[in-house]
CSV table of C-alpha atoms in Angstrom, one decimal:
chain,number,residue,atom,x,y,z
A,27,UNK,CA,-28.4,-12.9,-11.1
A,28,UNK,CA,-30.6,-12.5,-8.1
A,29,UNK,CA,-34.4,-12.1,-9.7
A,30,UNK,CA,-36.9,-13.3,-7.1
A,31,UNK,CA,-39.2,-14.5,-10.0
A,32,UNK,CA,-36.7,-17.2,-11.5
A,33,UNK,CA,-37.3,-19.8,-8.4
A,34,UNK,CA,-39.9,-22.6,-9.1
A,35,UNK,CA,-39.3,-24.6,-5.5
A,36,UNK,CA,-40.5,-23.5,-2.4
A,37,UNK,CA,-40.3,-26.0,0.6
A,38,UNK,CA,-42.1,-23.5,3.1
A,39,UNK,CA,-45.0,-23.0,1.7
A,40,UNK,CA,-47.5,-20.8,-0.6
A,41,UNK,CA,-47.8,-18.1,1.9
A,42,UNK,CA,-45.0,-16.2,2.2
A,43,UNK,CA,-43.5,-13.0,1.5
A,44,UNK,CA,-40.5,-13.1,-1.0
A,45,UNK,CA,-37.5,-12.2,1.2
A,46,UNK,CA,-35.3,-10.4,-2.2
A,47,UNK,CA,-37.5,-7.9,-4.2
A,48,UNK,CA,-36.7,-5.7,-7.3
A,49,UNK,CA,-37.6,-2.4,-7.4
A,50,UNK,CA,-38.3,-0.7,-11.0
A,51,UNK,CA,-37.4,-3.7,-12.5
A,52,UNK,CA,-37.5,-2.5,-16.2
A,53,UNK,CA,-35.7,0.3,-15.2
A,54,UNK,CA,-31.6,0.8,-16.5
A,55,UNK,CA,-30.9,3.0,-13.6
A,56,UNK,CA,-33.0,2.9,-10.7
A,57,UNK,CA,-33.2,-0.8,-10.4
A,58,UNK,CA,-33.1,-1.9,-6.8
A,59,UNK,CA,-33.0,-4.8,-4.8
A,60,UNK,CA,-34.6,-4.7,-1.1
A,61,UNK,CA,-34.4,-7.4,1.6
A,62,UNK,CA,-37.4,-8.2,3.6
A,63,UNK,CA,-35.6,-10.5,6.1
A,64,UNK,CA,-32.3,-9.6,8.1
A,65,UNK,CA,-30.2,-11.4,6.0
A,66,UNK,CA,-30.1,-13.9,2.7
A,67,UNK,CA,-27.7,-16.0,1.4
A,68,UNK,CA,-27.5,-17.0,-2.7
A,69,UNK,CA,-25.2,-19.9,-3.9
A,70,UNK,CA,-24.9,-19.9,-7.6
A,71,UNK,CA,-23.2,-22.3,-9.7
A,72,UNK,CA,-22.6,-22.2,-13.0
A,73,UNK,CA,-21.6,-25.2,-15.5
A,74,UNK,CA,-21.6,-23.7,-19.2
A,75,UNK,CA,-20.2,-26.8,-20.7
A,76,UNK,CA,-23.4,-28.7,-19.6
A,77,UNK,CA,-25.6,-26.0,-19.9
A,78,UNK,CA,-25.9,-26.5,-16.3
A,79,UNK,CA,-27.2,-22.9,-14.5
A,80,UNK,CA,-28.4,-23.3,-10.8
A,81,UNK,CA,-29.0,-20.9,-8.0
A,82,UNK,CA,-30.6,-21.8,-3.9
A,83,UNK,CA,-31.7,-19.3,-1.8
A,84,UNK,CA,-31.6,-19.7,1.6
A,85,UNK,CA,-33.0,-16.9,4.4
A,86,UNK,CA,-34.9,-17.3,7.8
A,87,UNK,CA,-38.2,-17.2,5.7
A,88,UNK,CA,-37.7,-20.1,2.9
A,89,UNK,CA,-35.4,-22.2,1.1
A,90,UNK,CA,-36.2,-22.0,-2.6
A,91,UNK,CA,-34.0,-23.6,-5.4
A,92,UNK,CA,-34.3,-23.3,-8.9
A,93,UNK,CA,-32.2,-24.5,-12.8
A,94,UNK,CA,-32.4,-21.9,-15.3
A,95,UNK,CA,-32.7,-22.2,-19.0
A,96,UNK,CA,-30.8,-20.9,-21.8
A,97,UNK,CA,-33.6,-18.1,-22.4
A,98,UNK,CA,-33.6,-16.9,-19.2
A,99,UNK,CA,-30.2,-17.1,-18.8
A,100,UNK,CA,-29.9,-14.7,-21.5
A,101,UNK,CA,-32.4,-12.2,-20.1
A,102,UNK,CA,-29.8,-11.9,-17.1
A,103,UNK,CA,-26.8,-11.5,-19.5
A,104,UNK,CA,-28.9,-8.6,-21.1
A,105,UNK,CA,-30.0,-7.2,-17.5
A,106,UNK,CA,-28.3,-3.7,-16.0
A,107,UNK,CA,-26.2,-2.7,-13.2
A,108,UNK,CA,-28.3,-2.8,-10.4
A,109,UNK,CA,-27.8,-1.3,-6.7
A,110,UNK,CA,-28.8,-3.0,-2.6
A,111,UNK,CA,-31.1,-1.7,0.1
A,112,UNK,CA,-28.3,-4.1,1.8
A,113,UNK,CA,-24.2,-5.3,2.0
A,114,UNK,CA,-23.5,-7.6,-0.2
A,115,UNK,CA,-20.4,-10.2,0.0
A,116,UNK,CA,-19.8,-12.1,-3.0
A,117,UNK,CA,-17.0,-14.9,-2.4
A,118,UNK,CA,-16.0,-16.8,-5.4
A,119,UNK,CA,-15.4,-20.3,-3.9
A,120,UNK,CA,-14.2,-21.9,-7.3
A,121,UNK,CA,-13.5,-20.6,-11.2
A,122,UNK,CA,-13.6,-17.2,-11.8
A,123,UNK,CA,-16.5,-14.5,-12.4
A,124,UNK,CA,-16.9,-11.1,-14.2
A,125,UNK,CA,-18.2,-8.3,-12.3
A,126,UNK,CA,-18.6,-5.3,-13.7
A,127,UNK,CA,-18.3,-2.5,-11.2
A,128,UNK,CA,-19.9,0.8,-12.2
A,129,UNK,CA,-17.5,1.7,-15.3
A,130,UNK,CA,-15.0,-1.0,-14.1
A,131,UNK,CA,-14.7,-4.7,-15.4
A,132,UNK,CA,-12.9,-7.0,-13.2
A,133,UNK,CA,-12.4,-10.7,-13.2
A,134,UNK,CA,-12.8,-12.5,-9.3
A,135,UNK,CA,-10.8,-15.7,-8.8
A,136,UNK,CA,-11.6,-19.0,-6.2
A,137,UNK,CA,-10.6,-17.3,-3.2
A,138,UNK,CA,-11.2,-13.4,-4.1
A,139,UNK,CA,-14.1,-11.8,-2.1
A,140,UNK,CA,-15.6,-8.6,-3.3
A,141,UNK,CA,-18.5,-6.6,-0.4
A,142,UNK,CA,-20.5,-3.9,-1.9
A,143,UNK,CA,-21.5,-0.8,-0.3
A,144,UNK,CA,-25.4,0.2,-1.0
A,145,UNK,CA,-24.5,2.9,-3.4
A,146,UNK,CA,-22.3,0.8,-5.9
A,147,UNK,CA,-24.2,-0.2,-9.4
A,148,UNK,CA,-22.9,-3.7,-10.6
A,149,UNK,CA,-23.6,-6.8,-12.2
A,150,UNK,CA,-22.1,-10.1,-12.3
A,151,UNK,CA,-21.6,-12.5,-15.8
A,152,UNK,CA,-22.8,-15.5,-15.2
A,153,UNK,CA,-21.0,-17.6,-17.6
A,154,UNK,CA,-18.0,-19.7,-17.7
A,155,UNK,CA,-17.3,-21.9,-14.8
A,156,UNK,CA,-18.1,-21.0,-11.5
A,157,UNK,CA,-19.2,-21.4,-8.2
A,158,UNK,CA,-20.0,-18.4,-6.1
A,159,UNK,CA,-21.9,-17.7,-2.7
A,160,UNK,CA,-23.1,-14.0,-1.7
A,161,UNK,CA,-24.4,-13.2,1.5
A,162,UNK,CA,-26.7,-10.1,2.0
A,163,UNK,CA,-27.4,-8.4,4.9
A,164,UNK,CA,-29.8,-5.5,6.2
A,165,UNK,CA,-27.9,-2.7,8.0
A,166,UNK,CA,-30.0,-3.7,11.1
A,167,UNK,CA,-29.0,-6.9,11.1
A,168,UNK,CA,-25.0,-5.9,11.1
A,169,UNK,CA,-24.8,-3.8,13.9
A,170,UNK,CA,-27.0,-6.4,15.8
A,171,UNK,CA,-23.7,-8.1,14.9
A,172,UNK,CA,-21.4,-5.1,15.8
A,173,UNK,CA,-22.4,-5.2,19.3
A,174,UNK,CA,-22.3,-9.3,19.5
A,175,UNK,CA,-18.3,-8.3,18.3
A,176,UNK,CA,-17.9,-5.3,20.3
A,177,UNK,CA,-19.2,-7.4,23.8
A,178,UNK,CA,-16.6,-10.5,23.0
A,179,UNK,CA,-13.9,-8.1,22.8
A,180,UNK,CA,-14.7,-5.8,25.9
A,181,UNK,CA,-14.8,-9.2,27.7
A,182,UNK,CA,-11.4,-9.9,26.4
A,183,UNK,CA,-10.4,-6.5,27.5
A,184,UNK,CA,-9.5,-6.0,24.0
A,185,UNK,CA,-9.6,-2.2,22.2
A,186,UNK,CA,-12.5,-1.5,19.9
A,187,UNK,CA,-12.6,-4.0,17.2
A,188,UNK,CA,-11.5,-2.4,14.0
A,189,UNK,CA,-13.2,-4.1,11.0
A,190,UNK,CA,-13.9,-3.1,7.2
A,191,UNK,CA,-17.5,-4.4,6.7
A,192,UNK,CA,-18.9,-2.7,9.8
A,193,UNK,CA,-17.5,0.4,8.9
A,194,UNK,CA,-18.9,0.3,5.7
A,195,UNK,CA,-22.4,0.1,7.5
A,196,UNK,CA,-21.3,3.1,9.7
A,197,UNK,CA,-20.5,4.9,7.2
A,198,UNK,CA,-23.4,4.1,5.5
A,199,UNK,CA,-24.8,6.4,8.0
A,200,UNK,CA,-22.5,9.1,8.2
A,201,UNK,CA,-23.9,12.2,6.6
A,202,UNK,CA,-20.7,13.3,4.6
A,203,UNK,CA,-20.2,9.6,3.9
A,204,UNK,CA,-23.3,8.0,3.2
A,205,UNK,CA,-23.6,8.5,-1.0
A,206,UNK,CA,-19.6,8.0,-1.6
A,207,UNK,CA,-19.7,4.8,-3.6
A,208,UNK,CA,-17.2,2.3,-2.1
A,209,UNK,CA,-16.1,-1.3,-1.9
A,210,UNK,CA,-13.9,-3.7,-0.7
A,211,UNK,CA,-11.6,-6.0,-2.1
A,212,UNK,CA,-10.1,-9.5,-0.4
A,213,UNK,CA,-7.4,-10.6,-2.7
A,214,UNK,CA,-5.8,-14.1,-0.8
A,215,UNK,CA,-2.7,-14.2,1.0
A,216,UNK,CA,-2.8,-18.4,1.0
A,217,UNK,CA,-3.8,-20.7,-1.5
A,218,UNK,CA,-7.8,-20.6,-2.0
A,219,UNK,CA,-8.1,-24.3,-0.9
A,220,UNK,CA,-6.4,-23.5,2.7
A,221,UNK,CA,-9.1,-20.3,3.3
A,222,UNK,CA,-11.9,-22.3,2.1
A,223,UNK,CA,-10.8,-25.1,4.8
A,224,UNK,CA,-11.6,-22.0,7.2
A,225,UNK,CA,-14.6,-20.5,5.2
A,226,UNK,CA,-16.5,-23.7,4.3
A,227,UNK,CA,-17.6,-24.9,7.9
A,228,UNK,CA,-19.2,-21.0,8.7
A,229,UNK,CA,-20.8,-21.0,5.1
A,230,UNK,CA,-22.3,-24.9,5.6
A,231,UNK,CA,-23.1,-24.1,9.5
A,232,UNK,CA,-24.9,-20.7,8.6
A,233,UNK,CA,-26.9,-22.3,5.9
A,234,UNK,CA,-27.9,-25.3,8.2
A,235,UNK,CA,-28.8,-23.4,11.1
A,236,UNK,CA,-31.0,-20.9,8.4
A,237,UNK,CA,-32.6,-24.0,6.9
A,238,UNK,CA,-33.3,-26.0,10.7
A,239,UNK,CA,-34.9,-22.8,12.2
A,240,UNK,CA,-34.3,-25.2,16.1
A,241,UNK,CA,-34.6,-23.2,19.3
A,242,UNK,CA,-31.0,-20.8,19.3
A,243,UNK,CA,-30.6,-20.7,15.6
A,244,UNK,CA,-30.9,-17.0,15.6
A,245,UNK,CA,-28.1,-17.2,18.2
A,246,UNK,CA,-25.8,-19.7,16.4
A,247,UNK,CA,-26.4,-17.6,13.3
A,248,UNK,CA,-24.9,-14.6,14.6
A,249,UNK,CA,-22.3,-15.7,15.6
A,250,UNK,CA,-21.1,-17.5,12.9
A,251,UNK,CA,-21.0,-14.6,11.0
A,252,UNK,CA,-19.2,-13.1,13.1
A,253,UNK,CA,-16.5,-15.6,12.9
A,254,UNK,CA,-16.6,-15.2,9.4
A,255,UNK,CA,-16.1,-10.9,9.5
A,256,UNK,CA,-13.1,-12.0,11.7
A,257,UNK,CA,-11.6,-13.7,9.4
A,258,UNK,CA,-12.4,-12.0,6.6
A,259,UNK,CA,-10.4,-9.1,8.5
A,260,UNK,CA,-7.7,-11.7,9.1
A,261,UNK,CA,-4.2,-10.0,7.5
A,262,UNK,CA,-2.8,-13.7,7.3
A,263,UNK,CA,-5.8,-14.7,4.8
A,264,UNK,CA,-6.3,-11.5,3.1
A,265,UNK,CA,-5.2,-8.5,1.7
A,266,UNK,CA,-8.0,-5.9,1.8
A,267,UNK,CA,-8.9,-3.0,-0.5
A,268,UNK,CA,-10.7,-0.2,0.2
A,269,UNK,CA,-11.8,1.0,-2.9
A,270,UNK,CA,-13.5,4.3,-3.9
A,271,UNK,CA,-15.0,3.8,-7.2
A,272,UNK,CA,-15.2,7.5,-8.2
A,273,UNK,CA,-11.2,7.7,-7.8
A,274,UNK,CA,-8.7,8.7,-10.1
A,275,UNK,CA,-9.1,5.7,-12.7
A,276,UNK,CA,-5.4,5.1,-12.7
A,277,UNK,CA,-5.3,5.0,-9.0
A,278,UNK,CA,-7.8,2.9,-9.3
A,279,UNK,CA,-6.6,0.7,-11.7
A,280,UNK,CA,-2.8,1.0,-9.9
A,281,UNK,CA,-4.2,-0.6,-6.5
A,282,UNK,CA,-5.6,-3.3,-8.8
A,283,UNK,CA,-2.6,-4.5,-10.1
A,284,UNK,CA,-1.2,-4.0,-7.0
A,285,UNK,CA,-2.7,-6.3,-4.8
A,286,UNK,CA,-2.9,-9.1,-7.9
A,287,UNK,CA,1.1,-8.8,-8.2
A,288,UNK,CA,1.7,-8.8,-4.2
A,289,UNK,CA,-0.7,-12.3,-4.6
A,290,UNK,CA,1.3,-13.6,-7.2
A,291,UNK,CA,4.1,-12.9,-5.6
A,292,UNK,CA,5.2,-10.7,-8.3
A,293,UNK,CA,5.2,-13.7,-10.8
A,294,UNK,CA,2.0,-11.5,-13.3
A,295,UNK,CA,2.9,-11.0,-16.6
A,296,UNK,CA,1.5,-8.0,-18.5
A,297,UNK,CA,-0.5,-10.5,-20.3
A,298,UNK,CA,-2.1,-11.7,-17.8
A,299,UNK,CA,-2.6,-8.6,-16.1
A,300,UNK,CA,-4.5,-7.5,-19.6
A,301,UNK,CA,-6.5,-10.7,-19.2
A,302,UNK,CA,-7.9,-10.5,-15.3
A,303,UNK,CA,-8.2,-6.7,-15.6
A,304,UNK,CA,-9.4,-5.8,-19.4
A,305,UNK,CA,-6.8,-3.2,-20.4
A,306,UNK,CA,-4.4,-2.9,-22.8
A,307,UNK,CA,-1.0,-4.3,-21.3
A,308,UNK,CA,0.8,-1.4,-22.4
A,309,UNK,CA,-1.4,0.8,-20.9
A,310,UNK,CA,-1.1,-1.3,-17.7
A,311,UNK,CA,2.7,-1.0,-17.7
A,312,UNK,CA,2.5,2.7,-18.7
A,313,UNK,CA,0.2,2.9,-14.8
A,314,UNK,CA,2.9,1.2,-13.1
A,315,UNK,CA,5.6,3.2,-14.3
A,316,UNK,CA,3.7,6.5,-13.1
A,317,UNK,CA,3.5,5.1,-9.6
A,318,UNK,CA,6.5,3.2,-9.5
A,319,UNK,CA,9.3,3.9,-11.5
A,320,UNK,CA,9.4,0.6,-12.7
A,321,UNK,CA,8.0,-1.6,-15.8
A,322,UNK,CA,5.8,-4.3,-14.8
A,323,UNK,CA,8.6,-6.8,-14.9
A,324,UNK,CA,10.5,-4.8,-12.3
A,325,UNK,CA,8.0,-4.2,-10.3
A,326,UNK,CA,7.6,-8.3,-10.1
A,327,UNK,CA,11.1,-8.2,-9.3
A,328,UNK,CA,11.3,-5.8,-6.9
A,329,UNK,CA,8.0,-8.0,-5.1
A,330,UNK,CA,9.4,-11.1,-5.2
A,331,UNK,CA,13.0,-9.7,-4.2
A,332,UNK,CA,12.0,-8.3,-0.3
A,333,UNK,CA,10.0,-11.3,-0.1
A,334,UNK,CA,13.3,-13.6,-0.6
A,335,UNK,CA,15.2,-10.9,1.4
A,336,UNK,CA,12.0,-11.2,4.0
A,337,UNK,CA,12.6,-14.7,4.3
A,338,UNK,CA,16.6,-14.6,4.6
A,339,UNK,CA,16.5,-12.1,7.4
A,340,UNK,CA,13.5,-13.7,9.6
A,341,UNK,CA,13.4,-17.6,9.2
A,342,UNK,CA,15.9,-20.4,9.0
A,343,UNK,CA,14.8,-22.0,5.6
A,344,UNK,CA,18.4,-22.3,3.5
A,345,UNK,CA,19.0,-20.0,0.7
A,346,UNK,CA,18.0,-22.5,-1.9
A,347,UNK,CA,15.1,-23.5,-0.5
A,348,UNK,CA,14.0,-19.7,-0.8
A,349,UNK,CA,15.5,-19.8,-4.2
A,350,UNK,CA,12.8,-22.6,-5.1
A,351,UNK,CA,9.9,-21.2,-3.2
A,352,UNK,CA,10.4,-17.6,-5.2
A,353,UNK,CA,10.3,-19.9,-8.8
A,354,UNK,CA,13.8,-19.6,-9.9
A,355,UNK,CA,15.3,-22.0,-11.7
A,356,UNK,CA,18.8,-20.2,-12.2
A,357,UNK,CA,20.5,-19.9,-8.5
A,358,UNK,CA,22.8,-17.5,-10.5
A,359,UNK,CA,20.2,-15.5,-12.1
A,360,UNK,CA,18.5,-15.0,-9.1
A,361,UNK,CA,21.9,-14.2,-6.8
A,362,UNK,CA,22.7,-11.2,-9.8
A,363,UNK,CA,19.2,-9.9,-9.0
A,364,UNK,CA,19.8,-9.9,-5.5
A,365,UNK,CA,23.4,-8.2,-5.6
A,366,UNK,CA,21.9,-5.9,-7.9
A,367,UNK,CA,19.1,-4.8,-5.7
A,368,UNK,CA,20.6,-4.9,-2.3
A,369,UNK,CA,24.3,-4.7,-2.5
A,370,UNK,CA,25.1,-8.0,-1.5
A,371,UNK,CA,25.1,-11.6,-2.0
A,372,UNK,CA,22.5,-13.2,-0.2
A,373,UNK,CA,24.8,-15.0,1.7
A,374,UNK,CA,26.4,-12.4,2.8
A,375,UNK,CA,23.1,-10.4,3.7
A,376,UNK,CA,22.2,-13.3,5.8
A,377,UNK,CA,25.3,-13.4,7.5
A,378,UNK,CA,24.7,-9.6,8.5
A,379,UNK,CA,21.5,-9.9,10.1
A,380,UNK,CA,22.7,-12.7,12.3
């Protein structure tokens, strides 16, 4: 949803060159989309009820804004998978979005961030209701913000700063590496509200400093994102996916349902799995019980099971407070599980690890 030729506002002017550009646009395969500036940023918002489709722009060259019709809008449901000169994050900061990820579908909740190497084809849906911002940025303009990162730890004596998005880029130009077609997945460890308390500030203060162009902009600009790659690599905030798109399918697929149960703190049904991921449920149980052992259902259990033993063993909260947190209703239900799993009451477990 990112064609240049949709926006009808330009606040800096007639002469300029657009900063996002598509290459063999009619083209199903080779479409491409290049950045002429170091880095972009697209908020998109979508309100199907009220026929209400908007998208701004922002990037060191222009802001530019624009609504879209129902005609258009259907021209960009009808468009292909397309591929970046660039790294794109997408961060879904309310409702959900479809993305279809070469021969994958996938559906990204408020809070779920998704950053595209340069050899991934995808497209997103843009229907339903949603709010989404992506950020794109040149290779360049990254490893400037490498060595910003890299300096601020040497100063703090700190080892080499190990982070995901970077080594994407590095990667990006690693011989052996630089066609594999990979992707990373941030599935939240925290309700959405409490990382967007933490996101929304960078994301307004990077737009803001873009728009305002004042003397040290630049400067404020790059480090703001790198505030935002540092918690983006946060382990408290998210779990993160390294995803090789050309993978076994069912491995694939497994690390999916993976992270989404570990989220959900094992409390994902097989429907639901079937509805965020767009497979039979069968066929999703039948995945689990190759790499598991265990039907979806016990695989929840199992999840939500260490957590509760987690919590018993390392913090102070009572037994039925962690009884309440993990969603049981049943104290006894939950104390069979527990025996059954670990041996023990958890009582008694407690008791042990004092």
């Amino acid at each position: 949803m990112k064609s240049a030729d949709i926006f009808n506002q330009n606040t800096s002017g007639s002469n300029f060159t657009e900063p996002l550009v598509i290459n063999h646009l009619n083209d199903n395969i080779l479409q491409l989309y290049e950045l002429n500036t170091p880095f972009m940023i697209l908020l998109e918002t979508c309100h199907e009820k009220e026929n209400l489709y908007s998208i701004y722009q922002f990037s060191q060259q222009s802001y530019q804004s624009s609504q879209i019709d129902e005609a258009a809008l259907q021209s960009f449901l009808e468009r292909p998978q397309h591929q970046h000169s660039f790294i794109e994050i997408m961060y879904v900061l309310s409702g959900s979005v479809t993305n279809h990820v070469e021969n994958q579908t996938f559906t990204y909740e408020a809070g779920q961030c998704c950053i595209m190497n340069k050899n991934i084809r995808h497209k997103e849906d843009f229907t339903g209701e949603f709010q989404i911002v992506f950020l794109m940025l040149r290779d360049d303009f990254i490893m400037e913000l490498l060595k910003e990162y890299q300096e601020h730890e040497r100063k703090r004596n700190l080892p080499k700063p190990s982070n995901p998005i970077f080594q994407l880029v590095e990667d990006g130009q690693n011989e052996p590496l630089k066609f594999d077609k990979i992707y990373l997945d941030y599935f939240p460890m925290v309700p959405s509200d409490d990382i967007l308390d933490h996101l929304t500030p960078i994301f307004n203060s990077i737009i803001l400093e873009t728009i305002s162009q004042e003397p040290g902009s630049a400067f404020f600009i790059k480090g703001f994102f790198c505030r935002l790659f540092h918690l983006l690599n946060n382990p408290n905030l998210f779990s993160i996916s390294r995803i090789h798109s050309e993978s076994d399918n069912q491995e694939f697929l497994f690390s999916k349902i993976s992270h989404i149960m570990k989220v959900s703190h094992g409390r994902c049904t097989r429907e639901d799995l079937s509805a965020r991921l767009h497979y039979n449920s069968e066929y999703l149980n039948r995945i689990v019980k190759k790499y598991t052992g265990k039907t979806i259902l016990e695989y929840g259990q199992s999840i939500y099971l260490e957590e509760a033993r987690r919590m018993i063993s390392d913090t102070d909260k009572s037994i039925s407070a962690i009884i309440a947190e993990m969603g049981f209703s049943n104290r006894s239900h939950f104390y069979r599980l527990f025996e059954k799993a670990y041996g023990e009451t958890p009582l008694d477990y407690r008791k042990r690890c004092l």
